[in-house]
mmCIF file of C-alpha atoms in Angstrom:
data_model
loop_
_atom_site.group_PDB
_atom_site.id
_atom_site.type_symbol
_atom_site.label_atom_id
_atom_site.label_comp_id
_atom_site.label_asym_id
_atom_site.label_seq_id
_atom_site.Cartn_x
_atom_site.Cartn_y
_atom_site.Cartn_z
ATOM 1 C CA MET A 15 174.995 184.657 66.988
ATOM 2 C CA VAL A 16 174.470 184.849 70.715
ATOM 3 C CA TYR A 17 173.465 188.064 72.472
ATOM 4 C CA LYS A 18 174.598 188.685 76.034
ATOM 5 C CA PHE A 19 172.392 191.124 77.917
ATOM 6 C CA ARG A 20 173.292 192.888 81.164
ATOM 7 C CA ILE A 21 170.245 193.744 83.302
ATOM 8 C CA ILE A 22 170.258 196.187 86.234
ATOM 9 C CA SER A 23 167.691 198.019 88.359
ATOM 10 C CA ASP A 24 167.688 201.568 89.696
ATOM 11 C CA GLU A 25 165.851 200.293 92.794
ATOM 12 C CA VAL A 26 168.337 197.663 94.040
ATOM 13 C CA ASP A 27 172.030 198.551 93.857
ATOM 14 C CA ASP A 28 173.464 195.036 93.948
ATOM 15 C CA PHE A 29 170.961 193.516 91.489
ATOM 16 C CA LEU A 30 172.520 192.208 88.278
ATOM 17 C CA ARG A 31 171.538 189.552 85.777
ATOM 18 C CA GLU A 32 173.287 188.508 82.595
ATOM 19 C CA ILE A 33 171.334 186.518 80.055
ATOM 20 C CA LYS A 34 172.750 184.807 76.989
ATOM 21 C CA ILE A 35 170.237 184.125 74.239
ATOM 22 C CA ASP A 36 170.330 183.283 70.553
ATOM 23 C CA SER A 37 169.951 186.317 68.277
ATOM 24 C CA GLU A 38 167.131 184.568 66.396
ATOM 25 C CA ALA A 39 165.122 184.076 69.603
ATOM 26 C CA SER A 40 162.101 186.326 70.034
ATOM 27 C CA PHE A 41 161.616 189.163 72.474
ATOM 28 C CA TYR A 42 159.119 186.824 74.154
ATOM 29 C CA ASP A 43 161.940 184.330 74.786
ATOM 30 C CA LEU A 44 163.966 187.119 76.404
ATOM 31 C CA HIS A 45 160.890 188.131 78.427
ATOM 32 C CA GLU A 46 160.536 184.545 79.705
ATOM 33 C CA ALA A 47 164.253 184.375 80.557
ATOM 34 C CA ILE A 48 163.966 187.586 82.590
ATOM 35 C CA LEU A 49 160.925 186.249 84.467
ATOM 36 C CA LYS A 50 162.721 182.969 85.185
ATOM 37 C CA CYS A 51 165.950 184.545 86.482
ATOM 38 C CA THR A 52 164.064 187.022 88.700
ATOM 39 C CA GLY A 53 161.359 184.653 89.952
ATOM 40 C CA TYR A 54 158.618 186.972 88.669
ATOM 41 C CA LYS A 55 155.154 185.739 87.699
ATOM 42 C CA ASP A 56 153.931 186.098 84.132
ATOM 43 C CA ASP A 57 150.872 188.168 85.071
ATOM 44 C CA GLN A 58 151.812 191.705 84.019
ATOM 45 C CA MET A 59 151.392 193.525 80.711
ATOM 46 C CA THR A 60 155.120 193.953 80.174
ATOM 47 C CA SER A 61 156.865 195.767 77.321
ATOM 48 C CA PHE A 62 160.340 196.274 75.964
ATOM 49 C CA PHE A 63 161.505 199.620 74.642
ATOM 50 C CA ILE A 64 164.456 200.060 72.321
ATOM 51 C CA CYS A 65 166.211 203.213 73.585
ATOM 52 C CA ASP A 66 168.757 205.689 72.368
ATOM 53 C CA ASP A 67 172.046 206.271 74.215
ATOM 54 C CA ASP A 68 170.274 208.531 76.751
ATOM 55 C CA TRP A 69 167.637 205.879 77.606
ATOM 56 C CA GLU A 70 164.937 207.759 75.676
ATOM 57 C CA LYS A 71 162.247 205.352 74.441
ATOM 58 C CA GLU A 72 162.119 204.869 70.686
ATOM 59 C CA ILE A 73 160.404 201.585 69.720
ATOM 60 C CA GLU A 74 157.977 199.582 71.885
ATOM 61 C CA ILE A 75 157.668 195.807 71.721
ATOM 62 C CA THR A 76 154.475 194.757 73.516
ATOM 63 C CA LEU A 77 153.465 191.450 75.056
ATOM 64 C CA GLU A 78 150.144 191.452 73.200
ATOM 65 C CA ASP A 79 148.970 193.128 70.027
ATOM 66 C CA MET A 80 147.329 196.322 71.255
ATOM 67 C CA GLY A 81 145.196 196.642 68.133
ATOM 68 C CA ASN A 82 146.530 199.972 66.906
ATOM 69 C CA GLY A 83 145.775 198.925 63.331
ATOM 70 C CA SER A 84 145.016 202.449 62.163
ATOM 71 C CA SER A 85 148.338 203.752 63.431
ATOM 72 C CA GLU A 86 151.012 204.759 60.940
ATOM 73 C CA GLU A 87 153.699 203.396 63.276
ATOM 74 C CA ASP A 88 154.978 199.855 63.066
ATOM 75 C CA THR A 89 153.778 197.688 65.924
ATOM 76 C CA PHE A 90 155.957 194.985 67.355
ATOM 77 C CA VAL A 91 154.707 192.032 69.404
ATOM 78 C CA MET A 92 157.172 189.995 71.490
ATOM 79 C CA LYS A 93 156.258 186.552 70.107
ATOM 80 C CA GLU A 94 156.489 187.736 66.496
ATOM 81 C CA THR A 95 159.681 189.812 66.712
ATOM 82 C CA PRO A 96 163.137 188.203 66.647
ATOM 83 C CA LEU A 97 165.785 190.011 68.676
ATOM 84 C CA SER A 98 167.958 190.373 65.573
ATOM 85 C CA GLU A 99 165.227 192.390 63.812
ATOM 86 C CA LEU A 100 165.677 195.370 66.145
ATOM 87 C CA LEU A 101 169.084 194.779 67.772
ATOM 88 C CA GLU A 102 172.275 194.956 65.760
ATOM 89 C CA ASP A 103 174.935 196.730 67.825
ATOM 90 C CA GLU A 104 176.722 196.130 71.085
ATOM 91 C CA LYS A 105 175.863 198.685 73.778
ATOM 92 C CA GLN A 106 172.284 198.923 72.453
ATOM 93 C CA LYS A 107 170.021 199.993 75.322
ATOM 94 C CA LEU A 108 166.585 198.640 76.187
ATOM 95 C CA LEU A 109 164.051 199.127 78.949
ATOM 96 C CA TYR A 110 161.945 196.241 80.210
ATOM 97 C CA VAL A 111 158.778 197.489 81.918
ATOM 98 C CA PHE A 112 157.973 194.759 84.456
ATOM 99 C CA ASP A 113 155.453 196.744 86.542
ATOM 100 C CA PRO A 114 153.420 198.813 84.079
ATOM 101 C CA LEU A 115 151.085 200.403 86.654
ATOM 102 C CA ALA A 116 153.975 201.958 88.558
ATOM 103 C CA GLU A 117 156.161 202.270 85.421
ATOM 104 C CA ARG A 118 159.037 200.347 87.009
ATOM 105 C CA VAL A 119 161.744 199.086 84.679
ATOM 106 C CA PHE A 120 164.940 197.118 84.264
ATOM 107 C CA PHE A 121 167.752 198.764 82.344
ATOM 108 C CA ILE A 122 169.174 196.352 79.782
ATOM 109 C CA GLU A 123 172.255 196.661 77.633
ATOM 110 C CA LEU A 124 173.331 194.365 74.827
ATOM 111 C CA SER A 125 176.798 193.954 76.327
ATOM 112 C CA GLU A 126 178.258 191.465 73.852
ATOM 113 C CA ILE A 127 177.513 189.827 70.508
ATOM 114 C CA ILE A 128 179.175 186.409 70.251
ATOM 115 C CA THR A 129 179.465 185.394 66.606
ATOM 116 C CA GLY A 130 179.722 181.827 65.340
ATOM 117 C CA LYS A 131 177.685 180.351 68.193
ATOM 118 C CA ASP A 132 174.063 179.341 68.670
ATOM 119 C CA LEU A 133 172.022 178.683 71.793
ATOM 120 C CA GLN A 134 168.984 176.417 72.009
ATOM 121 C CA HIS A 135 167.689 178.046 75.211
ATOM 122 C CA ALA A 136 168.354 181.298 77.014
ATOM 123 C CA THR A 137 170.641 180.981 80.032
ATOM 124 C CA CYS A 138 171.241 183.202 83.008
ATOM 125 C CA SER A 139 175.048 183.360 83.090
ATOM 126 C CA ARG A 140 175.390 185.745 86.037
ATOM 127 C CA LYS A 141 173.090 186.327 88.989
ATOM 128 C CA GLU A 142 173.828 188.848 91.748
ATOM 129 C CA GLY A 143 171.554 190.356 94.382
ATOM 130 C CA ASN A 144 167.818 190.062 94.763
ATOM 131 C CA PRO A 145 165.443 191.643 92.252
ATOM 132 C CA PRO A 146 163.064 194.380 93.369
ATOM 133 C CA LYS A 147 159.524 193.295 94.224
ATOM 134 C CA GLN A 148 157.633 192.662 91.012
ATOM 135 C CA THR A 149 154.730 194.954 91.845
ATOM 136 C CA ILE A 150 154.098 197.653 94.398
ATOM 137 C CA ASP A 151 151.097 197.263 96.669
ATOM 138 C CA PHE A 152 149.766 200.817 96.665
ATOM 139 C CA ASP A 153 147.802 200.349 99.915
ATOM 140 C CA GLU A 154 150.937 199.096 101.637
ATOM 141 C CA GLN A 155 152.944 201.953 100.117
ATOM 142 C CA MET A 156 150.496 204.551 101.452
ATOM 143 C CA SER A 157 150.483 203.067 104.941
ATOM 144 C CA THR A 158 154.281 203.182 105.121
ATOM 145 C CA ASN A 159 154.410 206.805 103.958
ATOM 146 C CA THR A 160 152.741 208.181 107.090
ATOM 147 C CA ALA A 161 155.982 209.851 108.108
ATOM 148 C CA LEU A 162 155.357 212.905 105.921
ATOM 149 C CA ASP A 163 156.164 216.054 107.847
ATOM 150 C CA LEU A 164 153.107 218.260 107.437
ATOM 151 C CA ASP A 165 154.054 221.140 109.717
ATOM 152 C CA GLU A 166 153.558 224.834 108.894
ATOM 153 C CA ASN A 167 156.567 224.787 106.544
ATOM 154 C CA PHE A 168 155.040 222.119 104.314
ATOM 155 C CA TYR A 169 153.667 224.624 101.779
ATOM 156 C CA GLY A 170 156.699 226.886 101.707
ATOM 157 C CA ASP A 171 158.308 229.769 103.469
ATOM 158 C CA GLN A 172 156.466 230.909 106.576
ATOM 159 C CA ASP A 173 158.521 234.112 106.727
ATOM 160 C CA PHE A 174 156.547 235.933 104.042
ATOM 161 C CA ASP A 175 157.175 239.669 104.141
ATOM 162 C CA MET A 176 154.508 242.005 102.703
ATOM 163 C CA GLU A 177 157.270 244.380 101.594
ATOM 164 C CA ASP A 178 158.539 241.668 99.216
ATOM 165 C CA PHE A 179 155.139 241.650 97.520
ATOM 166 C CA ASP A 180 154.950 243.647 94.259
ATOM 167 C CA PRO A 181 151.467 245.194 94.010
ATOM 168 C CA GLU A 182 152.348 246.644 90.584
ATOM 169 C CA GLY A 183 152.162 243.168 89.078
ATOM 170 C CA PHE A 184 148.529 242.685 90.117
ATOM 171 C CA ASP A 185 145.347 244.627 89.476
ATOM 172 C CA MET A 186 144.506 245.427 93.086
ATOM 173 C CA GLU A 187 141.889 248.091 92.386
ATOM 174 C CA GLY A 188 138.591 247.761 90.579
ATOM 175 C CA GLY A 189 139.216 244.402 89.031
ATOM 176 C CA SER A 190 136.108 242.394 88.301
ATOM 177 C CA ASN A 191 135.664 238.834 89.350
ATOM 178 C CA PRO A 192 133.615 236.907 86.761
ATOM 179 C CA TYR A 193 132.294 234.655 89.514
ATOM 180 C CA ASP A 194 130.706 237.553 91.413
ATOM 181 C CA GLU A 195 128.088 238.046 88.754
ATOM 182 C CA ASP A 196 124.689 236.447 89.040
ATOM 183 C CA LYS A 197 125.065 234.598 85.743
ATOM 184 C CA TYR A 198 125.830 231.314 87.435
#
């Protein structure tokens, strides 16, 4: 069987990739196909997540064995896990975490299962738009965010009215402050 995956990003509206890959290929083969069709370097600790219909993460497939040997949960490693082991149905949703530090992802859907065919190598069958940058440079990000408006309204409403304050809800008389004592 051949799986056709549709890959989109929530960062770039016109970004789309479709990858066709044999169902017996590993998650690592899919990982390499994604890197190749986006031009990304293979220098991040990427992961796949099998998701439910609401994109909630259910099963993680990691690039490397994270050594959680004592864990009760099954661990899946990309090179050791064939796609067909965890993917059976069209419309199955996955997340591909390509920038783990900033938790940036591609949204992937198994859009079609083509029976009676095999593929030797994964192919990118559709390529639209440019992918988002692979990683975010946090220093660069902070220098471009200098436009924050930090005027007197930054922390909330400046039109506070003492009559709106409910003194009944607070012990205003005779309350003790534990930090006033000389114990410290």
